[in-house]
PDB file of C-alpha atoms in Angstrom:
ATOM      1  CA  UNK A   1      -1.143   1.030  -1.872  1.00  0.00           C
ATOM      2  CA  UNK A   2      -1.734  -2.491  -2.322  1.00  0.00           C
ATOM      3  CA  UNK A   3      -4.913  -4.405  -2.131  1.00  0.00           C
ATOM      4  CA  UNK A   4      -5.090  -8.058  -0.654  1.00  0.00           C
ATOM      5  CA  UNK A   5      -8.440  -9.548  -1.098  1.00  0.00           C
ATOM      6  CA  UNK A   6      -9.708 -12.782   0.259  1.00  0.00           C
ATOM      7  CA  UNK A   7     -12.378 -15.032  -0.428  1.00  0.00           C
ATOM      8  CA  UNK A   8     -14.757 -16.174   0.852  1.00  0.00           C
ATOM      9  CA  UNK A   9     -15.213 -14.269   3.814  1.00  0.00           C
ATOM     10  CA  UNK A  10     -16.803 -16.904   5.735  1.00  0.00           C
ATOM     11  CA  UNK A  11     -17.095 -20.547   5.509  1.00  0.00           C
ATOM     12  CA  UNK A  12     -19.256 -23.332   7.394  1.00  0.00           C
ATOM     13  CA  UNK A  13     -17.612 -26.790   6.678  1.00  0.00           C
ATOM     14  CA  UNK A  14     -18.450 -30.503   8.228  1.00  0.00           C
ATOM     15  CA  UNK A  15     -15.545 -31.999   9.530  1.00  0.00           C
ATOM     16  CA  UNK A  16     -14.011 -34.151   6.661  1.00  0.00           C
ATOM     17  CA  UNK A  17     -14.526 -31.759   3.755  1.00  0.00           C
ATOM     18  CA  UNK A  18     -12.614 -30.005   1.759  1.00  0.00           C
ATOM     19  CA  UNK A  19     -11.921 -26.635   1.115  1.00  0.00           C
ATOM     20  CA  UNK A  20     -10.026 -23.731  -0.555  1.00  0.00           C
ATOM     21  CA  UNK A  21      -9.158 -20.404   0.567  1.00  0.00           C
ATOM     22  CA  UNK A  22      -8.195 -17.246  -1.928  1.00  0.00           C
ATOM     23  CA  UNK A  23      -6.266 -14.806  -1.733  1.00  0.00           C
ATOM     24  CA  UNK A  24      -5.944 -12.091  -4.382  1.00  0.00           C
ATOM     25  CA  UNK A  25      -3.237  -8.895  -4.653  1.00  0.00           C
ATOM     26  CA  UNK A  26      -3.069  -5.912  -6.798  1.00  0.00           C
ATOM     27  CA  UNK A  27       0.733  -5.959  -7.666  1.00  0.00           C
ATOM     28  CA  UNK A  28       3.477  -7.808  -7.411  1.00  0.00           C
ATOM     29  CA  UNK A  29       4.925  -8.993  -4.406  1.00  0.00           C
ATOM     30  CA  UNK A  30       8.094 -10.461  -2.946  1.00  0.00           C
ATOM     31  CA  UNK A  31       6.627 -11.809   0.118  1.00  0.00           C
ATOM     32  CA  UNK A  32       3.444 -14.011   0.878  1.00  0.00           C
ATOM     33  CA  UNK A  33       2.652 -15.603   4.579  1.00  0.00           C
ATOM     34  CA  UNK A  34      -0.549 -17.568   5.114  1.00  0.00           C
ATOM     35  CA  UNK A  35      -1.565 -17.190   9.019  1.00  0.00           C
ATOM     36  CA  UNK A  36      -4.076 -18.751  11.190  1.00  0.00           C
ATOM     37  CA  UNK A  37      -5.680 -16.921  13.940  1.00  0.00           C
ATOM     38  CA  UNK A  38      -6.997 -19.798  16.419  1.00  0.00           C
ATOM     39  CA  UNK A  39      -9.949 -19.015  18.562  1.00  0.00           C
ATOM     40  CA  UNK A  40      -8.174 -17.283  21.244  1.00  0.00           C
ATOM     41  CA  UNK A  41      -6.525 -14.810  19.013  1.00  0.00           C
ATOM     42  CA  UNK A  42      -3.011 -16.559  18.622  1.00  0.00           C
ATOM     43  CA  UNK A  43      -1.323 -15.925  14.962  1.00  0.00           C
ATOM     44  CA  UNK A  44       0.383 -18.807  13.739  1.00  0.00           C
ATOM     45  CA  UNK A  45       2.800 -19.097  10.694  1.00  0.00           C
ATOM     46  CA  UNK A  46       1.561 -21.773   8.125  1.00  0.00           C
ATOM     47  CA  UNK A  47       3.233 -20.715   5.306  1.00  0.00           C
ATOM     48  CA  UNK A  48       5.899 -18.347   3.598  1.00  0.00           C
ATOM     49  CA  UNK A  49       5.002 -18.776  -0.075  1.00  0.00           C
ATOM     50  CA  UNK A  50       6.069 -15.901  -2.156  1.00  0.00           C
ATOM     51  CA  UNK A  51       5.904 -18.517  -4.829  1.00  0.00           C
ATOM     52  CA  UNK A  52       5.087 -22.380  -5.713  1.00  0.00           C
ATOM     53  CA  UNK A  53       3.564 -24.525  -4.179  1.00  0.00           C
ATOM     54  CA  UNK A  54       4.295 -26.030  -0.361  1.00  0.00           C
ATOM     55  CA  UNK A  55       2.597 -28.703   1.776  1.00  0.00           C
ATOM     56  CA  UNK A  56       2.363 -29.550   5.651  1.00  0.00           C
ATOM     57  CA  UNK A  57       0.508 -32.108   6.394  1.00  0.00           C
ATOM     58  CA  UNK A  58      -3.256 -31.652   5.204  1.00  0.00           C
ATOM     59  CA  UNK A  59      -2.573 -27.918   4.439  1.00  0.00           C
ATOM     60  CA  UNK A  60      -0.768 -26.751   1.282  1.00  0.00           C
ATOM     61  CA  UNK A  61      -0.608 -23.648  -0.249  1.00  0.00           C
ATOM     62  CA  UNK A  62       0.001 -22.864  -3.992  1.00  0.00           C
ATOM     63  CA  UNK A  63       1.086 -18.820  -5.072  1.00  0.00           C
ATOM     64  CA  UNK A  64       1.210 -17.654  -8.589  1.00  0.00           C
ATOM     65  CA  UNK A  65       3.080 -14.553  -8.405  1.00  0.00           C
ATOM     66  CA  UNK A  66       2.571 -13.126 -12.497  1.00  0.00           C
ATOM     67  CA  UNK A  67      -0.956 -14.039 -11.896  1.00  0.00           C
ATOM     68  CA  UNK A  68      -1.546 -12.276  -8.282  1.00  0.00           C
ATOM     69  CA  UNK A  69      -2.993 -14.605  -6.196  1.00  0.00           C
ATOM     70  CA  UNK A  70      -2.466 -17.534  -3.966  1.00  0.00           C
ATOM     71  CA  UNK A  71      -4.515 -20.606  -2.699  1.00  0.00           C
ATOM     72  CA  UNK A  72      -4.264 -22.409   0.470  1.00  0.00           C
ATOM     73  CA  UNK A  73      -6.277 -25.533   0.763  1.00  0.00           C
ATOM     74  CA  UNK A  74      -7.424 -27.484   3.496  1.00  0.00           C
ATOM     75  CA  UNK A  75      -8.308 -31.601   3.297  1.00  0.00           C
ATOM     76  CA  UNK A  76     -10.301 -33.676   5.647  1.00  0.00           C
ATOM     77  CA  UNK A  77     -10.778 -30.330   8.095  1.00  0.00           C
ATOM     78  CA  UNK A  78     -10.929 -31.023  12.021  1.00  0.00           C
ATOM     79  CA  UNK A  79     -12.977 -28.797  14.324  1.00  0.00           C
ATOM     80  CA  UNK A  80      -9.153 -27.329  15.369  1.00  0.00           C
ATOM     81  CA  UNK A  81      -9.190 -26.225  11.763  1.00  0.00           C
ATOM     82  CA  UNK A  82     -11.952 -23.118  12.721  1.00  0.00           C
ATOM     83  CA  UNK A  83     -10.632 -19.571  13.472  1.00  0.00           C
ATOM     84  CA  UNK A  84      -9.849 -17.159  10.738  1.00  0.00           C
ATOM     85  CA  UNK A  85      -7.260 -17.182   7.883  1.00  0.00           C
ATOM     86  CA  UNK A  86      -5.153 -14.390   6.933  1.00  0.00           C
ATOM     87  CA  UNK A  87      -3.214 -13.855   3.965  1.00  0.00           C
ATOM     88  CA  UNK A  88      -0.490 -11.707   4.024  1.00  0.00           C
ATOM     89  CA  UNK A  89       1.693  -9.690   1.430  1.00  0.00           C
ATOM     90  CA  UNK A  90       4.621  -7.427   1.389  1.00  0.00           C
ATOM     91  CA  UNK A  91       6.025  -5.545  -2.049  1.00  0.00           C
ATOM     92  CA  UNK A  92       9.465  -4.828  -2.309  1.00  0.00           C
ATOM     93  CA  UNK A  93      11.457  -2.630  -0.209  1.00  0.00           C
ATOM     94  CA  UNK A  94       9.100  -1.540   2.098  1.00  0.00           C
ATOM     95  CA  UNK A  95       9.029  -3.412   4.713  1.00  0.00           C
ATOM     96  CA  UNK A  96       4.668  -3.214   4.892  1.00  0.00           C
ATOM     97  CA  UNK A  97       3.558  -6.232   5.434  1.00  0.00           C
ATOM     98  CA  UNK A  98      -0.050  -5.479   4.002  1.00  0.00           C
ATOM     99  CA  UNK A  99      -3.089  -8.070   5.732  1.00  0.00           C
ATOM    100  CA  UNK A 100      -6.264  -8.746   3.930  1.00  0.00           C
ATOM    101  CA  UNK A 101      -9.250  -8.713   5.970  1.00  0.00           C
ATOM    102  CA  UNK A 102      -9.386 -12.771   6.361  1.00  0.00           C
ATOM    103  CA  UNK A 103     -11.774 -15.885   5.820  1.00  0.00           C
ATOM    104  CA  UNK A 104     -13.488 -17.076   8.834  1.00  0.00           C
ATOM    105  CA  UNK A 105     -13.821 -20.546   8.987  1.00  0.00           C
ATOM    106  CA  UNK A 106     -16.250 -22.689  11.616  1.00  0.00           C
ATOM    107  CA  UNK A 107     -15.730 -26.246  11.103  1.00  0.00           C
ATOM    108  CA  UNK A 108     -18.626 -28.215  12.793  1.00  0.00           C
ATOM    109  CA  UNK A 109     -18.475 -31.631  14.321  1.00  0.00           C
TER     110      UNK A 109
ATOM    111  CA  UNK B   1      13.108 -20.217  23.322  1.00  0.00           C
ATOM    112  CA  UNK B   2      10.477 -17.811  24.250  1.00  0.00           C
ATOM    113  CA  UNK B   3      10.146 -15.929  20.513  1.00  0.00           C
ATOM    114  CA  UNK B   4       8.077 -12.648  20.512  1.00  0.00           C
ATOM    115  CA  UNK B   5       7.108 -12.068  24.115  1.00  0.00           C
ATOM    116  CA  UNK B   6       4.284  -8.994  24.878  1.00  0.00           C
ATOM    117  CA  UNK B   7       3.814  -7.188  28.407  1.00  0.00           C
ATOM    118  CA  UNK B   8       1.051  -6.424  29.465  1.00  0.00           C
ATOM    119  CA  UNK B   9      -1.516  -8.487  27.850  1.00  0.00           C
ATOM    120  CA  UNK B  10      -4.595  -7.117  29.228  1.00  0.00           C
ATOM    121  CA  UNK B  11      -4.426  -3.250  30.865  1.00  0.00           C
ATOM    122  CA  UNK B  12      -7.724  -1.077  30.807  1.00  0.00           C
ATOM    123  CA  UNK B  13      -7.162   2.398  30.786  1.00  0.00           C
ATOM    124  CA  UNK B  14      -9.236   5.536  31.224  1.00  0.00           C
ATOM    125  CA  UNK B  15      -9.047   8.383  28.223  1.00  0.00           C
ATOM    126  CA  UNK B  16      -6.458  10.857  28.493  1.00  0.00           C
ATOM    127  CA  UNK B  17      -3.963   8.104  30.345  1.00  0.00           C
ATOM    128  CA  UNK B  18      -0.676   7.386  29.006  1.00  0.00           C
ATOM    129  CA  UNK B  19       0.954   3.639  28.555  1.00  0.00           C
ATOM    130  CA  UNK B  20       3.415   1.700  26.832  1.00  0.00           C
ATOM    131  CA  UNK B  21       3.124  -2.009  25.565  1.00  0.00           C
ATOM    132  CA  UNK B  22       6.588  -3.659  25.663  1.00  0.00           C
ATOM    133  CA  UNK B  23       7.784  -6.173  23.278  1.00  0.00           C
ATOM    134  CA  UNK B  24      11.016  -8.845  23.083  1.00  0.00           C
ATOM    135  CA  UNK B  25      11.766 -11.068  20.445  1.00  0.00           C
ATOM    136  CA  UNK B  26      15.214 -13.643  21.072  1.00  0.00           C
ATOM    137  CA  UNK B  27      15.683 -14.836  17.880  1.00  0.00           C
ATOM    138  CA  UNK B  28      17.978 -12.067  17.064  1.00  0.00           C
ATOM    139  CA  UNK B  29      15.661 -10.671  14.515  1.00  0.00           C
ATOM    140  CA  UNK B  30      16.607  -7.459  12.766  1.00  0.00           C
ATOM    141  CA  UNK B  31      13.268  -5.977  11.993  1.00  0.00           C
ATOM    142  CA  UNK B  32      10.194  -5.280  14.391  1.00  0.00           C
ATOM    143  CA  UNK B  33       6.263  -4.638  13.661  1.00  0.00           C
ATOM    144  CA  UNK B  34       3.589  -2.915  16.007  1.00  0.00           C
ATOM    145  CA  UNK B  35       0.299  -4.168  14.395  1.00  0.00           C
ATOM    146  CA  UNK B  36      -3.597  -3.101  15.048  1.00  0.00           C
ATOM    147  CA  UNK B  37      -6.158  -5.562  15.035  1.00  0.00           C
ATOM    148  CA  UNK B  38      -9.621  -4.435  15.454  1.00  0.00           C
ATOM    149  CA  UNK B  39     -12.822  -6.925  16.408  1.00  0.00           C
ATOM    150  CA  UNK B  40     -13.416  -9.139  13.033  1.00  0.00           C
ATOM    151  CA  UNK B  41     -11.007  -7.102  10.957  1.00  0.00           C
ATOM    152  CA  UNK B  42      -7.624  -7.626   9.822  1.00  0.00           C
ATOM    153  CA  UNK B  43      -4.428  -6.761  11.193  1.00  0.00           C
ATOM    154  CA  UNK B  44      -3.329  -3.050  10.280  1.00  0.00           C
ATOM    155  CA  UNK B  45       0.433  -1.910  10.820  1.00  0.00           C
ATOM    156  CA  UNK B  46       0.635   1.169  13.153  1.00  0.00           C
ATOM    157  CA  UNK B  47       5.308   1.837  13.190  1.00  0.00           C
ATOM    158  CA  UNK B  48       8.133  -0.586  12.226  1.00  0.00           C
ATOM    159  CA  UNK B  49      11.641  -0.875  12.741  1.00  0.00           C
ATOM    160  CA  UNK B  50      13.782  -2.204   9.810  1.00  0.00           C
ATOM    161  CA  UNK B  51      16.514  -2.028  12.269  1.00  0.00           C
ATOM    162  CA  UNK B  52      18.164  -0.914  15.111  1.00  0.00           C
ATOM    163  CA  UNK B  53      18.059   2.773  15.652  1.00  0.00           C
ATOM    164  CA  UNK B  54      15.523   3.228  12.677  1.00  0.00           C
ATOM    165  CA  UNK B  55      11.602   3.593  13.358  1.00  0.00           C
ATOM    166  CA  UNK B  56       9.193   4.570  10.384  1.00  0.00           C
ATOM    167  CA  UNK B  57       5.207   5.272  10.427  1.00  0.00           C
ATOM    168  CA  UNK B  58       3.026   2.093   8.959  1.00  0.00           C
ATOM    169  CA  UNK B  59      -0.912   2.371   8.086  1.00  0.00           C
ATOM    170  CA  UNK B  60      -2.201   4.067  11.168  1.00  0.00           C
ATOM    171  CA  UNK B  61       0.408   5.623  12.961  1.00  0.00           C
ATOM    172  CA  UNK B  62      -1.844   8.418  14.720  1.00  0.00           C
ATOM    173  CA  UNK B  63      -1.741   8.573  18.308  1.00  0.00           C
ATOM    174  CA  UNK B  64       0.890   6.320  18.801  1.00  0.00           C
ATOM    175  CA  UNK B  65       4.964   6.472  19.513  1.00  0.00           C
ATOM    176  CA  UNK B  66       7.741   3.949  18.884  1.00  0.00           C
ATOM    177  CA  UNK B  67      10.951   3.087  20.691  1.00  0.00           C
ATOM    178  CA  UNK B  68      13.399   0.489  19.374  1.00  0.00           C
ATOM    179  CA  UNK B  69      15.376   0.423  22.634  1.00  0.00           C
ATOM    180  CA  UNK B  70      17.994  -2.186  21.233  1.00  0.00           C
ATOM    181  CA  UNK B  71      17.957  -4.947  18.948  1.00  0.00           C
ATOM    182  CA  UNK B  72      15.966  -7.314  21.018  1.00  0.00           C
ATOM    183  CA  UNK B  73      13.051  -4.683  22.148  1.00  0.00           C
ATOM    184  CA  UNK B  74      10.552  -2.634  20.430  1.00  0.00           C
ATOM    185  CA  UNK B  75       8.021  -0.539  22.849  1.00  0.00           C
ATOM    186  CA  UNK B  76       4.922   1.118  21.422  1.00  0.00           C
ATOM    187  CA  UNK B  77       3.472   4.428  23.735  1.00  0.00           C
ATOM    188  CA  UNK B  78      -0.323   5.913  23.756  1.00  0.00           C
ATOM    189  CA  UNK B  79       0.546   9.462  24.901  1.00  0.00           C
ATOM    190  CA  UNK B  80      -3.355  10.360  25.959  1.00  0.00           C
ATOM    191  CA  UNK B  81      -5.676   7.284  25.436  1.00  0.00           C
ATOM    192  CA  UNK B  82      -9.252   7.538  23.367  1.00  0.00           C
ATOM    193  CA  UNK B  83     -11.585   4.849  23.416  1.00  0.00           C
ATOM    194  CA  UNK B  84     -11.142   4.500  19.411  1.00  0.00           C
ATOM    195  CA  UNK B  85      -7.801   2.673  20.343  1.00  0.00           C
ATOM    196  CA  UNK B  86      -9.588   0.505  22.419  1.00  0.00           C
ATOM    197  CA  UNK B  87      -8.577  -2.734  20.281  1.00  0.00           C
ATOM    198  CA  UNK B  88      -5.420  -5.782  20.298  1.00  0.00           C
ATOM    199  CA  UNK B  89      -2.129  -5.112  19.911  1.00  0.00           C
ATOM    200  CA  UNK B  90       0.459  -7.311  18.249  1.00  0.00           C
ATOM    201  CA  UNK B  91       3.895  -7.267  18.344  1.00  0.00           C
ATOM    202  CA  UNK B  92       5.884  -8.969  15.308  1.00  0.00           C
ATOM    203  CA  UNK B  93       9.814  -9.500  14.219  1.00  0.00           C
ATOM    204  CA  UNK B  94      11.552 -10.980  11.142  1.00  0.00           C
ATOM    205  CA  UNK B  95      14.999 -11.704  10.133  1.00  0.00           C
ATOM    206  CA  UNK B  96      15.244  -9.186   7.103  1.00  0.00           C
ATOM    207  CA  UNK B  97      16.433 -10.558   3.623  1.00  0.00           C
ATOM    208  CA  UNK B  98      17.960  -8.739   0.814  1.00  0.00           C
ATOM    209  CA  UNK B  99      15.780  -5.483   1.864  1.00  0.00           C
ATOM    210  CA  UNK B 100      12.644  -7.276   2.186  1.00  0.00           C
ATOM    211  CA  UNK B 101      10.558  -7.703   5.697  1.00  0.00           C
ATOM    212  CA  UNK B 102      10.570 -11.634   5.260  1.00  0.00           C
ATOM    213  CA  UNK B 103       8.747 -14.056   7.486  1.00  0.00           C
ATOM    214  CA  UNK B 104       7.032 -12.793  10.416  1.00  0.00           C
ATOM    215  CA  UNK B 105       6.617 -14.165  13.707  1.00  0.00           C
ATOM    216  CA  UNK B 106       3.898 -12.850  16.188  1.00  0.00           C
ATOM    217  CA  UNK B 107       3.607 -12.149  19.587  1.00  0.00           C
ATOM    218  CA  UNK B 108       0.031 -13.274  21.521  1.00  0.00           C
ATOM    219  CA  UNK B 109      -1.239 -10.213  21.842  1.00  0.00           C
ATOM    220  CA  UNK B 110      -1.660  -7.058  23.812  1.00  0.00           C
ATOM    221  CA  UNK B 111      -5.592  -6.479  24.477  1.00  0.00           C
ATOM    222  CA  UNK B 112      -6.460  -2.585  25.736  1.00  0.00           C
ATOM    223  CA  UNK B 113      -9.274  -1.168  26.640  1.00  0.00           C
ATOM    224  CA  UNK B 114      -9.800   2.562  26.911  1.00  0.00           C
ATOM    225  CA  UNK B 115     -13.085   3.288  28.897  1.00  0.00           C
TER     226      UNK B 115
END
């Protein structure tokens, strides 16, 4: 089956920096979700990206599909930024939406 | 506009007892997920539904039963509990496009305990 990698698998940042967040797949894809688990476990949507690039406020996300992978970036992180990101990807057809194992991200004051 | 909505979301349960996590979504999504998250590890998908009346076996389907009872509800059984499915349960549905799963929205969470 597929394989979604992500990198890196943890991350300390000081509130204000920057970062970026990979996430590499073995074959192609049709579908692509970025999700955010917040501290107390709730999954929330930040972006459907199969491909492109799409921005919400200080988070964007870029996927390039023939190349199989996508970035999501984060600017000036916040403290509410911490919890873990998951990348998420689904081939055609199947209806598996495949998780990799996430980045875990601790944003300190 | 409640979205995906999970009962219970705590139960502790002894091995060998049965139980059955319920799930609703009202945004009249065709498809529904039953997803595994262990501590620190990503989310693993146990059955789906493409859609009503269909139910087919994801990554780890072992020990666990499906029902999709109509188009708005999607229950997930433990015939005979074992602590190895001690772990949080998600519940997920997405408006399916052109064959594909599309976006998915999650419920908060089912957390179990088998002692």
């Amino acid at each position: 089956g597929i394989q979604v990698e992500q990198s890196p698998p943890d991350l300390i940042l000081q509130e204000g920096a920057n970062s970026t967040l990979r996430c590499n797949f073995s074959d192609s894809v049709n579908n692509l979700q970025w999700f955010h688990q917040n501290p107390w476990g709730q999954l929330i949507n930040l972006f459907y990206i199969p491909s492109g690039t799409k921005q919400n406020g200080r988070l964007s996300a870029t996927t390039v599909a023939t190349e199989r992978y996508s970035l999501l970036y984060i600017s000036s992180s916040q403290t509410t930024d911490s919890g873990v990101y998951f990348c998420a990807v689904e081939r055609g057809g199947g209806f598996k939406t495949i998780f990799g194992a996430g980045t875990r991200l601790f944003v300190k004051a | 506009n409640a979205g995906v909505t999970q009962t219970p979301k705590f139960q502790v349960l002894k091995t060998g007892q049965s139980m059955t996590l319920q799930c609703a979504q009202d945004m009249n999504h065709n498809s529904m997920y039953w997803y595994q998250q262990d501590p620190g590890m990503g989310l693993r998908l146990i059955y789906y539904s493409a859609s009503e009346g269909t139910t087919d076996k994801g990554e780890v389907p072992n020990g666990y039963n499906v029902s999709r009872l109509n188009k708005r509800e999607f229950s997930l059984r433990l015939e005979s509990a074992a602590p190895s499915q001690t772990s949080v349960y998600f519940c997920a549905s997405s408006d399916t496009q052109r064959g594909f799963a599309g976006e998915l929205f999650f419920g908060e969470g089912s957390r179990l305990t088998v002692l």
